Coordinates of C-alpha atoms in Angstrom, one line a residue:
M1 CA 0.0 0.0 0.0
T2 CA 1.2 3.5 -0.9
R3 CA -0.7 5.1 2.0
E4 CA -1.7 3.2 5.1
H5 CA -3.5 6.0 6.9
C6 CA -5.7 8.9 5.8
I7 CA -4.8 12.5 6.7
C8 CA -7.3 12.2 9.5
G9 CA -5.4 9.2 11.0
A10 CA -8.0 6.5 10.0
P11 CA -6.5 3.2 8.7
L12 CA -7.0 2.4 5.0
K13 CA -7.4 -0.9 3.2
G14 CA -6.2 0.0 -0.3
L15 CA -7.3 -2.1 -3.2
S16 CA -8.9 -4.6 -0.9
V17 CA -11.6 -2.1 0.2
E18 CA -15.2 -3.1 -0.8
G19 CA -18.7 -1.8 -0.5
A20 CA -19.7 1.9 -0.3
S21 CA -16.1 2.9 0.5
R22 CA -14.7 1.6 -2.9
F23 CA -15.0 4.1 -5.8
G24 CA -14.0 3.0 -9.3
F25 CA -13.5 5.5 -12.1
V26 CA -13.4 4.5 -15.8
P27 CA -12.8 7.2 -18.5
A28 CA -15.4 7.3 -21.2
S29 CA -12.7 7.6 -23.8
S30 CA -11.1 4.3 -22.8
L31 CA -14.5 2.5 -22.8
A32 CA -15.3 4.0 -26.2
H33 CA -11.9 2.8 -27.5
H34 CA -13.0 -0.8 -26.8
N35 CA -16.6 0.0 -27.9
Y36 CA -17.7 -0.8 -24.3
D37 CA -17.3 -4.5 -25.1
I38 CA -15.1 -5.5 -22.1
P39 CA -15.8 -7.3 -18.8
F40 CA -17.0 -5.0 -16.0
D41 CA -13.9 -5.6 -13.7
V42 CA -11.5 -4.8 -16.6
G43 CA -12.8 -1.3 -16.8
V44 CA -10.7 0.0 -13.8
T45 CA -7.6 -1.4 -15.4
L46 CA -7.9 0.7 -18.6
L47 CA -5.7 3.7 -19.4
G48 CA -6.7 6.6 -17.1
A49 CA -8.9 4.4 -14.9
R50 CA -8.3 4.2 -11.1
V51 CA -9.7 3.1 -7.8
F52 CA -10.3 5.4 -4.8
E53 CA -10.9 4.5 -1.2
C54 CA -13.4 6.7 0.6
C55 CA -12.3 7.3 4.2
P56 CA -15.1 6.3 6.6
N57 CA -14.1 8.9 9.1
C58 CA -13.6 12.2 7.1
G59 CA -15.0 11.2 3.7
A60 CA -11.8 12.0 1.8
L61 CA -10.9 10.1 -1.4
V62 CA -7.5 8.4 -1.4
A63 CA -6.1 7.1 -4.7
C64 CA -5.2 3.4 -4.5
E65 CA -2.6 1.5 -6.4
Y66 CA -3.3 1.1 -10.1
P67 CA -5.5 -2.0 -10.5
T68 CA -4.2 -4.4 -13.1
V69 CA -5.4 -7.5 -14.9
E70 CA -3.5 -10.6 -14.0
G71 CA -0.3 -10.8 -16.0
Q72 CA -0.2 -7.1 -16.9
V73 CA 2.0 -4.3 -15.5
R74 CA 0.7 -0.8 -14.9
D75 CA 3.2 1.1 -12.9
E76 CA 2.7 4.5 -14.6
D77 CA -0.2 6.1 -16.4
P78 CA 0.2 9.0 -18.8
L79 CA -3.3 10.2 -18.2
I80 CA -3.0 10.6 -14.4
T81 CA -1.1 13.6 -13.2
Y82 CA -0.9 12.5 -9.5
G83 CA -0.2 8.9 -8.6
P84 CA -1.4 6.5 -5.9
G85 CA -1.6 7.9 -2.4
T86 CA -2.9 11.4 -3.4
V87 CA -5.7 12.5 -1.0
Y88 CA -8.7 14.5 -2.2
E89 CA -10.6 16.3 0.6
E90 CA -14.3 16.9 0.6
C91 CA -15.4 20.4 -0.5
D92 CA -18.6 22.2 -1.1
V93 CA -19.9 22.2 -4.7
S94 CA -20.2 26.0 -4.6
S95 CA -16.4 26.2 -4.3
V96 CA -15.7 24.3 -7.5
P97 CA -14.2 26.4 -10.3
T98 CA -16.2 27.5 -13.4
T99 CA -14.5 24.9 -15.5
Y100 CA -16.7 22.2 -14.1
R101 CA -20.0 24.2 -14.3
S102 CA -20.2 25.1 -18.0
F103 CA -20.3 22.7 -21.0
R104 CA -18.3 25.1 -23.1
A105 CA -15.6 25.4 -20.4
L106 CA -15.6 21.7 -19.6
M107 CA -15.2 20.7 -23.3
S108 CA -12.2 23.1 -23.8
S109 CA -10.4 21.9 -20.6
G110 CA -8.1 19.0 -20.1
V111 CA -10.5 17.3 -17.6
T112 CA -11.0 13.6 -17.9
G113 CA -14.6 12.5 -18.0
G114 CA -16.1 9.1 -17.3
Y115 CA -18.1 7.0 -14.9
M116 CA -17.7 6.8 -11.2
Y117 CA -19.4 4.0 -9.2
S118 CA -19.2 2.4 -5.8
G119 CA -19.2 -1.2 -4.7
V120 CA -22.9 -0.9 -3.9
F121 CA -23.6 -0.2 -7.5
K122 CA -22.1 -3.5 -8.5
Q123 CA -24.5 -5.2 -6.1
H124 CA -27.5 -3.3 -7.6
I125 CA -26.5 -4.5 -11.1
A126 CA -26.0 -8.1 -9.8
D127 CA -29.4 -8.1 -8.2
L128 CA -31.1 -6.6 -11.3
Y129 CA -29.7 -9.4 -13.5
H130 CA -30.0 -12.1 -10.8
T131 CA -26.3 -12.9 -10.7
T132 CA -23.4 -12.2 -8.3
V133 CA -20.8 -9.5 -8.2
D134 CA -18.2 -12.1 -9.4
Q135 CA -20.2 -12.7 -12.6
M136 CA -21.1 -9.1 -13.7
P137 CA -22.4 -8.3 -17.2
G138 CA -20.0 -6.4 -19.5
W139 CA -19.9 -2.7 -19.9
K140 CA -22.1 -2.7 -22.9
V141 CA -25.0 -4.1 -20.8
V142 CA -24.2 -1.9 -17.9
R143 CA -24.2 1.3 -19.9
D144 CA -27.5 0.5 -21.5
T145 CA -28.9 -0.3 -18.1
I146 CA -28.0 2.9 -16.4
M147 CA -29.2 5.0 -19.4
D148 CA -32.6 3.3 -19.4
P149 CA -35.2 5.5 -17.6
A150 CA -36.9 2.3 -16.4
N151 CA -33.8 1.6 -14.2
I152 CA -33.8 5.0 -12.4
A153 CA -33.7 3.3 -9.0
V154 CA -30.3 1.9 -9.8
D155 CA -28.1 4.4 -8.0
E156 CA -24.5 4.7 -6.6
W157 CA -23.1 5.7 -10.1
W158 CA -22.4 9.1 -11.4
S159 CA -20.8 10.9 -14.3
A160 CA -17.5 12.2 -13.1
A161 CA -14.9 14.8 -14.2
I162 CA -11.3 14.5 -12.8
G163 CA -9.0 17.3 -13.3
R164 CA -5.6 18.3 -12.0
N165 CA -7.0 19.5 -8.7
F166 CA -10.7 18.5 -8.4
I167 CA -12.9 15.4 -8.6
V168 CA -16.5 16.4 -9.4
L169 CA -19.6 14.1 -9.6
Y170 CA -22.7 14.8 -11.6
E171 CA -26.0 13.0 -11.9
N172 CA -25.3 12.3 -15.5
A173 CA -23.3 13.8 -18.3
K174 CA -26.3 15.6 -20.0
V175 CA -26.9 18.0 -17.1
L176 CA -24.1 19.6 -15.1
R177 CA -25.8 19.3 -11.8
L178 CA -23.0 18.9 -9.3
V179 CA -23.8 16.5 -6.4
A180 CA -20.3 16.0 -4.8
A181 CA -16.8 17.3 -5.0
W182 CA -13.3 16.8 -3.6
H183 CA -10.2 18.9 -4.0
R184 CA -6.5 17.7 -3.9
V185 CA -4.7 18.2 -0.7
E186 CA -1.3 19.8 -1.4
G187 CA 1.6 17.9 -0.1
T188 CA -0.1 14.5 -0.3
D189 CA 0.5 14.0 -4.0
P190 CA 3.4 11.8 -5.1
R191 CA 4.0 12.9 -8.6
N192 CA 3.7 10.6 -11.6
E193 CA 7.3 10.0 -12.8
R194 CA 6.2 9.6 -16.4
I195 CA 4.3 12.9 -16.3
E196 CA 7.4 14.6 -14.8
R197 CA 9.6 13.3 -17.7
L198 CA 7.2 14.6 -20.2
Q199 CA 7.2 18.0 -18.5
H200 CA 11.0 18.2 -18.6
M201 CA 10.8 17.6 -22.4
R202 CA 8.2 20.2 -23.1
T203 CA 9.0 23.5 -24.8
D204 CA 5.9 25.5 -23.8
M205 CA 7.0 27.2 -20.6
L206 CA 3.7 29.1 -20.4
S207 CA 2.0 25.9 -19.2
D208 CA 3.2 26.7 -15.7
S209 CA 0.7 29.6 -15.7
A210 CA -2.2 27.6 -17.1
S211 CA -5.6 28.2 -15.5
D212 CA -5.7 24.8 -13.8
T213 CA -2.1 24.8 -12.4
M214 CA -2.7 27.0 -9.4
E215 CA -6.5 26.2 -8.8
V216 CA -6.1 25.0 -5.3
S217 CA -4.0 28.1 -4.3
Q218 CA -6.5 30.5 -6.0
F219 CA -9.6 28.9 -4.4
K220 CA -7.9 28.2 -1.0
A221 CA -10.2 30.6 0.8
Q222 CA -13.3 29.1 -0.7
L223 CA -12.1 25.6 0.1
E224 CA -12.0 26.3 3.8
L225 CA -15.3 24.8 5.0
P226 CA -17.3 26.6 7.6
D227 CA -19.0 24.6 10.4
V228 CA -22.4 24.8 8.7
K229 CA -21.1 23.4 5.4
R230 CA -19.0 20.7 7.1
Q231 CA -22.1 19.6 9.1
L232 CA -24.2 19.3 5.9
I233 CA -21.5 17.3 4.2
H234 CA -21.4 15.0 7.3
L235 CA -25.2 14.6 7.2
G236 CA -24.9 13.7 3.5
N237 CA -22.3 10.9 4.2
V238 CA -24.4 9.6 7.1
G239 CA -27.6 9.7 5.0
R240 CA -25.8 7.8 2.2
A241 CA -24.9 5.1 4.7
R242 CA -28.5 4.9 5.9
L243 CA -29.9 4.6 2.4
N244 CA -27.4 1.9 1.5
N245 CA -28.0 -0.1 4.6
N246 CA -31.8 0.1 5.0
S247 CA -34.0 2.1 2.6
I248 CA -37.2 2.0 0.7
T249 CA -37.0 2.0 -3.1
I250 CA -39.5 4.4 -4.8
G251 CA -38.4 5.4 -8.3
R252 CA -41.3 7.9 -8.8
H253 CA -41.6 11.6 -9.3
L254 CA -42.3 13.8 -6.2
L255 CA -45.5 15.1 -7.9
D256 CA -46.9 11.6 -7.9
L257 CA -46.7 11.4 -4.1
R258 CA -50.4 10.5 -3.9
L259 CA -49.8 7.4 -6.1
W260 CA -47.1 5.8 -4.0
V261 CA -48.3 6.6 -0.5
A262 CA -51.4 5.2 1.3
Q263 CA -54.1 7.8 1.8
S264 CA -54.1 7.5 5.6
V265 CA -50.4 8.0 5.8
L266 CA -50.7 10.9 3.3
A267 CA -53.2 12.6 5.6
E268 CA -51.0 12.1 8.7
G269 CA -47.9 13.4 6.9
N270 CA -49.8 16.4 5.5
A271 CA -51.0 17.2 9.1
L272 CA -47.3 17.2 10.3
F273 CA -46.3 19.5 7.4
E274 CA -49.2 21.9 8.1
A275 CA -48.2 21.9 11.8
N276 CA -44.6 23.0 10.9
A277 CA -43.2 19.8 12.3
V278 CA -40.5 19.6 9.6
H279 CA -37.3 21.6 10.1
N280 CA -33.6 21.6 9.1
T281 CA -34.5 20.6 5.6
N282 CA -31.3 20.9 3.4
E283 CA -29.7 19.3 0.4
T284 CA -26.5 17.6 1.5
R285 CA -24.4 15.5 -0.9
F286 CA -25.0 12.9 -3.7
G287 CA -28.4 14.4 -4.3
I288 CA -29.6 13.5 -0.8
W289 CA -32.0 15.7 1.1
H290 CA -32.0 15.5 4.9
A291 CA -34.9 16.6 7.2
E292 CA -35.9 16.3 10.8
V293 CA -39.6 15.7 11.6
D294 CA -40.9 16.1 15.1
N295 CA -42.5 13.0 16.6
V296 CA -46.0 13.9 17.8
D297 CA -49.2 11.9 17.9
N298 CA -51.5 14.9 17.9
V299 CA -50.5 17.9 16.0
D300 CA -53.6 19.9 16.6
S301 CA -52.3 21.3 19.9
A302 CA -49.1 22.5 18.3
S303 CA -50.5 23.6 14.9
E304 CA -50.2 27.3 15.8
S305 CA -46.5 27.1 16.7
E306 CA -44.0 29.3 14.9
S307 CA -42.5 28.1 11.7
R308 CA -39.1 26.5 12.2
P309 CA -36.3 27.8 10.0
S310 CA -35.1 25.4 7.3
D311 CA -31.8 26.9 6.2
A312 CA -28.3 25.5 6.6
Q313 CA -27.5 27.5 9.7
S314 CA -30.5 26.0 11.6
A315 CA -29.0 22.6 11.0
V316 CA -26.3 23.5 13.5
D317 CA -28.1 26.0 15.8
D318 CA -31.1 23.8 16.4
A319 CA -29.2 20.6 17.0
T320 CA -29.7 21.0 20.8
D321 CA -32.9 23.1 20.8
D322 CA -35.6 21.4 22.8
S323 CA -37.9 24.4 23.1
S324 CA -40.3 23.6 20.3
P325 CA -43.8 22.7 21.4
L326 CA -43.8 19.7 19.1
T327 CA -40.5 18.5 20.4
A328 CA -41.7 18.9 24.0
A329 CA -44.8 16.9 23.2
A330 CA -42.8 14.1 21.7
A331 CA -40.4 14.0 24.7
G332 CA -43.4 13.8 27.0
N333 CA -44.5 10.6 25.2
G334 CA -41.2 8.9 25.8
Q335 CA -40.2 8.8 22.1
P336 CA -37.3 10.4 20.3
A337 CA -37.6 14.1 19.8
A338 CA -37.5 13.9 16.0
S339 CA -37.1 11.3 13.2
E340 CA -34.4 11.9 10.6
V341 CA -35.5 11.5 7.0
D342 CA -33.1 11.0 4.1
M343 CA -34.4 11.2 0.5
L344 CA -32.2 10.5 -2.5
F345 CA -33.2 12.4 -5.7
R346 CA -32.0 11.5 -9.2
H347 CA -33.3 13.0 -12.4
N348 CA -36.0 14.8 -10.3
N349 CA -37.3 11.5 -9.1
V350 CA -37.4 10.2 -5.5
V351 CA -35.2 7.1 -5.8
R352 CA -34.8 5.9 -2.2
V353 CA -36.1 7.1 1.2
S354 CA -35.1 6.3 4.7
C355 CA -36.5 7.2 8.1
T356 CA -35.2 6.5 11.6
C357 CA -38.6 5.8 13.0
E358 CA -39.9 2.3 13.7
E359 CA -42.1 2.2 10.6
G360 CA -39.3 3.4 8.4
Q361 CA -36.9 0.9 9.7
N362 CA -39.4 -1.8 8.9
G363 CA -39.6 -0.8 5.3
E364 CA -42.8 1.2 5.5
I365 CA -43.5 4.7 4.1
C366 CA -44.3 6.7 7.2
K367 CA -45.8 10.0 7.9
H368 CA -42.4 11.6 8.5
I369 CA -41.3 10.7 4.9
V370 CA -44.5 12.3 3.6
A371 CA -44.0 15.5 5.6
A372 CA -40.4 15.8 4.5
A373 CA -41.4 15.3 0.8
L374 CA -44.0 18.1 1.1
Q375 CA -41.4 20.3 2.7
V376 CA -38.9 19.6 -0.2
A377 CA -41.7 20.4 -2.7
S378 CA -42.4 23.7 -1.0
H379 CA -38.7 24.6 -1.1
F380 CA -38.9 24.4 -4.9
K381 CA -42.3 26.1 -4.9
T382 CA -43.8 23.0 -6.4
S383 CA -47.5 22.2 -5.7
V384 CA -48.1 18.5 -5.0
R385 CA -51.7 17.5 -5.9
L386 CA -53.2 15.6 -3.0
P387 CA -56.5 13.7 -3.0
D388 CA -59.5 14.8 -1.0
L389 CA -58.4 14.2 2.6
S390 CA -61.6 15.6 4.2
G391 CA -63.0 12.1 4.8
G392 CA -66.2 12.8 2.9
K393 CA -68.2 10.4 0.8
S394 CA -66.2 8.7 -1.8
V395 CA -67.3 9.1 -5.4
G396 CA -64.7 6.9 -7.0
A397 CA -64.6 3.2 -7.8
R398 CA -65.8 0.6 -5.3
G399 CA -64.4 -2.8 -4.6
A400 CA -66.1 -6.2 -4.7
D401 CA -67.1 -5.9 -1.0
N402 CA -68.7 -2.5 -1.8
T403 CA -65.9 -0.6 0.0
S404 CA -64.5 2.6 -1.6
V405 CA -61.4 2.4 -3.6
D406 CA -59.0 5.4 -4.1
S407 CA -59.2 5.7 -7.8
E408 CA -56.4 8.2 -8.0
R409 CA -53.9 5.5 -7.0
Y410 CA -54.6 3.7 -10.3
Q411 CA -54.4 6.6 -12.7
H412 CA -51.0 5.4 -14.0
Y413 CA -52.8 2.4 -15.6
A414 CA -54.1 2.7 -19.1
D415 CA -57.8 3.1 -19.8
A416 CA -58.5 0.2 -22.2
V417 CA -61.8 1.7 -23.5
S418 CA -60.1 5.1 -24.2
M419 CA -57.3 3.4 -26.0
L420 CA -59.7 1.4 -28.3
H421 CA -61.5 4.6 -29.2
Q422 CA -58.3 6.6 -29.4
V423 CA -59.6 9.2 -26.9
Q424 CA -56.9 11.6 -25.8
P425 CA -56.0 11.4 -22.1
T426 CA -57.9 13.6 -19.7
E427 CA -55.4 13.9 -16.9
P428 CA -52.6 16.4 -17.0
R429 CA -49.5 14.9 -18.7
F430 CA -46.9 17.7 -18.2
E431 CA -47.1 18.6 -14.6
A432 CA -43.3 17.8 -14.3
L433 CA -42.7 20.7 -16.7
T434 CA -45.4 23.2 -15.7
A435 CA -44.5 22.9 -12.1
F436 CA -41.5 25.2 -12.8
I437 CA -43.6 28.2 -13.7
T438 CA -43.8 29.5 -10.1
S439 CA -40.1 28.9 -9.6
F440 CA -39.2 30.8 -12.8
K441 CA -41.6 33.7 -12.0
E442 CA -40.6 33.9 -8.3
P443 CA -37.2 32.3 -8.1
P444 CA -35.7 31.6 -4.6
E445 CA -32.3 32.6 -6.1
P446 CA -31.0 34.1 -9.3
L447 CA -31.8 31.7 -12.1
H448 CA -28.5 32.2 -14.0
R449 CA -25.3 34.2 -13.8
V450 CA -22.2 34.8 -15.8
E451 CA -18.9 33.7 -14.3
F452 CA -15.7 34.9 -15.8
M453 CA -12.5 32.8 -16.0
A454 CA -9.1 34.1 -16.8
V455 CA -7.2 32.6 -19.7
D456 CA -3.8 34.1 -19.0
A457 CA -1.6 34.4 -15.9
A458 CA -2.1 38.2 -15.6
G459 CA -5.9 37.9 -15.8
S460 CA -6.2 40.5 -18.4
H461 CA -8.2 38.2 -20.7
R462 CA -11.3 36.6 -19.3
I463 CA -14.1 34.5 -20.9
G464 CA -17.6 34.5 -19.5
Y465 CA -19.6 31.3 -19.1
S466 CA -23.3 30.9 -18.3
V467 CA -24.0 29.1 -15.0
Y468 CA -27.5 28.1 -14.1
S469 CA -29.2 27.6 -10.7
E470 CA -30.4 24.3 -9.3
V471 CA -34.0 25.2 -10.4
V472 CA -33.0 25.6 -14.1
L473 CA -30.8 22.5 -14.0
S474 CA -33.8 20.5 -12.6
F475 CA -35.9 21.9 -15.5
I476 CA -33.4 20.8 -18.0
E477 CA -33.4 17.4 -16.5
A478 CA -37.2 17.2 -16.6
V479 CA -37.2 18.2 -20.3
L480 CA -34.5 15.6 -21.2
H481 CA -36.3 12.9 -19.2
D482 CA -39.8 13.5 -20.5
S483 CA -39.2 14.4 -24.2
D484 CA -38.0 12.8 -27.3
D485 CA -34.6 13.5 -28.8
Q486 CA -36.1 13.3 -32.3
Y487 CA -37.6 16.8 -31.7
T488 CA -36.3 18.0 -35.1
K489 CA -38.7 15.7 -36.9
V490 CA -41.6 17.2 -35.0
L491 CA -40.5 20.7 -35.8
H492 CA -40.2 19.8 -39.5
R493 CA -43.8 18.4 -39.5
Y494 CA -44.9 21.9 -38.4
G495 CA -42.8 23.5 -41.1
L496 CA -40.3 24.9 -38.6
D497 CA -36.5 25.0 -38.6
K498 CA -34.6 23.2 -35.9
D499 CA -33.3 26.5 -34.6
V500 CA -36.5 28.5 -34.9
S501 CA -36.6 31.7 -32.8
L502 CA -39.3 31.6 -30.2
D503 CA -40.3 35.3 -30.6
I504 CA -41.8 34.7 -34.1
L505 CA -44.3 32.1 -32.8
N506 CA -47.9 32.9 -31.6
T507 CA -47.7 31.1 -28.3
D508 CA -51.5 31.3 -27.8
H509 CA -52.1 28.9 -30.7
L510 CA -49.5 26.2 -30.0
D511 CA -50.4 22.7 -29.0
D512 CA -48.6 20.5 -26.4
T513 CA -46.7 18.4 -29.0
L514 CA -45.1 21.5 -30.5
I515 CA -44.4 23.1 -27.2
V516 CA -42.5 20.1 -25.9
A517 CA -40.5 20.0 -29.1
L518 CA -39.6 23.7 -28.7
L519 CA -38.5 23.2 -25.1
T520 CA -36.4 20.2 -26.1
M521 CA -34.9 22.3 -28.9
L522 CA -34.0 25.0 -26.4
V523 CA -32.2 22.5 -24.1
Y524 CA -30.2 20.9 -26.9
K525 CA -29.4 24.3 -28.4
E526 CA -27.8 25.4 -25.1
R527 CA -24.9 23.0 -25.7
R528 CA -24.1 24.6 -29.0
N529 CA -24.9 28.2 -28.2
E530 CA -24.5 28.7 -24.5
G531 CA -26.8 31.2 -22.9
V532 CA -30.0 30.7 -25.0
I533 CA -31.9 29.4 -22.0
A534 CA -30.8 32.5 -20.1
E535 CA -32.2 34.7 -22.9
A536 CA -35.5 32.8 -22.9
L537 CA -35.8 33.4 -19.2
E538 CA -35.0 37.1 -19.4
D539 CA -37.4 37.9 -22.3
G540 CA -40.2 35.6 -20.8
S541 CA -40.6 33.4 -23.8
L542 CA -39.8 30.2 -21.8
V543 CA -42.4 31.1 -19.1
R544 CA -45.0 31.9 -21.8
L545 CA -44.5 28.4 -23.4
L546 CA -44.9 26.7 -20.0
E547 CA -48.1 28.7 -19.2
R548 CA -49.5 27.8 -22.6
L549 CA -48.6 24.1 -21.9
R550 CA -50.3 24.4 -18.6
D551 CA -53.5 25.8 -20.2
V552 CA -53.6 23.0 -22.7
D553 CA -52.8 20.4 -20.0
S554 CA -55.5 21.7 -17.6
S555 CA -58.3 22.0 -20.2
R556 CA -57.7 18.3 -21.0
G557 CA -59.2 17.2 -17.8
T558 CA -62.5 19.1 -17.6
K559 CA -65.9 17.3 -17.8
E560 CA -67.0 19.5 -20.6
D561 CA -64.1 18.4 -22.8
K562 CA -64.8 14.8 -22.0
A563 CA -68.5 15.2 -23.1
I564 CA -67.4 17.0 -26.3
R565 CA -65.0 14.2 -27.2
R566 CA -67.6 11.6 -26.7
K567 CA -70.1 13.4 -28.9
Q568 CA -67.5 13.8 -31.5
L569 CA -66.8 10.1 -31.4
Q570 CA -70.5 9.3 -31.8
S571 CA -71.1 11.7 -34.6
K572 CA -68.0 11.1 -36.8
G573 CA -67.9 7.3 -36.7
T574 CA -65.2 4.8 -36.3
R575 CA -63.0 5.8 -39.3
T576 CA -62.9 9.5 -38.6
G577 CA -62.5 8.9 -34.9
R578 CA -59.5 6.7 -35.5
M579 CA -57.9 9.1 -38.0
L580 CA -58.2 12.2 -35.9
G581 CA -58.0 10.7 -32.5
G582 CA -61.5 11.9 -31.6
L583 CA -60.5 15.5 -31.4
G584 CA -62.4 16.8 -34.4
V585 CA -59.3 18.9 -35.5
G586 CA -59.0 19.5 -39.3
M587 CA -55.9 18.3 -41.1
T588 CA -55.3 21.7 -42.8
G589 CA -55.9 25.4 -42.3
G590 CA -53.8 25.8 -39.1
P591 CA -51.4 28.7 -38.7
I592 CA -48.3 26.5 -38.8
G593 CA -47.6 23.3 -40.8
P594 CA -49.6 20.3 -41.9
R595 CA -50.7 19.2 -38.4
G596 CA -53.4 21.9 -38.5
L597 CA -53.2 23.8 -35.2
S598 CA -56.5 25.2 -34.1
T599 CA -56.8 28.9 -34.5
S600 CA -59.4 29.3 -31.8
P601 CA -58.1 29.8 -28.3
A602 CA -58.1 26.9 -25.9
P603 CA -61.2 26.6 -23.6
S604 CA -60.6 28.3 -20.3
P605 CA -59.8 25.6 -17.6
T606 CA -62.4 25.0 -15.0
P607 CA -61.9 23.3 -11.7
T608 CA -62.0 19.5 -12.0
Q609 CA -64.6 17.9 -9.9
P610 CA -64.5 14.3 -9.0
D611 CA -66.9 12.4 -11.2
G612 CA -66.8 8.7 -10.9
D613 CA -69.1 8.2 -14.0
D614 CA -66.6 9.9 -16.3
H615 CA -63.6 7.6 -15.6

């Protein structure tokens, strides 16, 4: 072993480390060179690949010896600047340089990109394919697995960028949403001898003043973690351990909360949320949100208590605060003052949840998880639709024993009759996109900013890069997850160019198919022309598209529209109903393209009333 102890003094295991403490990194270029057609364990032996050990005490990453295939020798690697034994200390993602935040800056840098995964990920893949970690599928199968939206619950893998001084993890390579970062600790880095020989041979002496040479020194003040940030990073590491040891797999969107939670638990969790029983709600690391929920059986007596702060500072200040009425009530009942909830989000979906209460440890979704989920939704100014919790007479479906059935829990199943008649769906389809309207109109923080990075040692020449907030990155993720990358074909069917300007379109007359294609075009165009999303936010065109999409989406579910569609089906016959989808829209005469967009404004949405006869 090159290093037997971490900088904190904890003992290390080296290449023999397993489980959540073992991190493997495989460069995407090395995998592409072999067309991904290699065994899984061979990946970390490729050029530029490496293994890190995560210190269980301080969370630092320590570079292990170069892993090799039996019979091969890999003493030096030209793609790795610093050799085995280098220590990378945890840092806050806000202190990461601009290089790792912009596609344009990242593509023009010398950063190595690839996949980072832990030992837990190997177990997830083995369980998915009913095999063992010793008989893993090859990288071709693994890559297709992690890219399939159906396998969103397979976690513990990330897109990674490793530079001279930083290791940065993203949810995936399409959206630069940073979830964890480490910086190199100066003085712990045994230099790579082959790299040093190449540096002695170089003729470009200006490389000593390159932007990434002195990154650690330039950002040293930002890399000093305050107690608040250090506490949040610690909570993230503890939450990751809880989720790996004992958690509940969800794999659903937060907006679908009513579909993966029992109605009785939903009512209890909503009561806790309304009583301000959730506090210290913060995003920590690896996409994990941590919250504390007071344990009380009756929240009515404490419902008028003051709202608890939910910022990062309260995570430290309130750690020993027992003055809350809810906390006092819980202590009087002989139960822990609060239950700790950890929620892992990936691609805007709730992947895994964990709670320290008895129900949560038994694998049941408890009221504390519901309350924490509602608190996270309120943080993003997202409204979660809840069923009628008043306990009134049910108007939905009824079971064989004449008991009421919560029909909203089965809305994700297809309506066979509507499919046969090709009736358009009546429930909102784009809530995951329209939920961002409020956040864009009343953002909790600036939606975008321009960060300048010097390109010379004197700093006289600087280049600006667009950096987006977490809200905008979540929106980009939602568009990529819910849309089709063949958006150019949709635009061509409407007679539009793939780079059409949004300000020439009459937003009031667009349908949902075209709007989604335009949103997808905007996201993909951002990679080629950085800043177009920022312009769309500033001139309001993006918000107008989402508001039009919400109007079309909400009018789809009214009883009047349902009745109109049924009359159209009855009057036009089977052939016309099949050809036009029961919508009665002409094939020509629209303002744009052959699809024939209706020139009449969409009917104004009316509040949807529960009607069991219309389902």
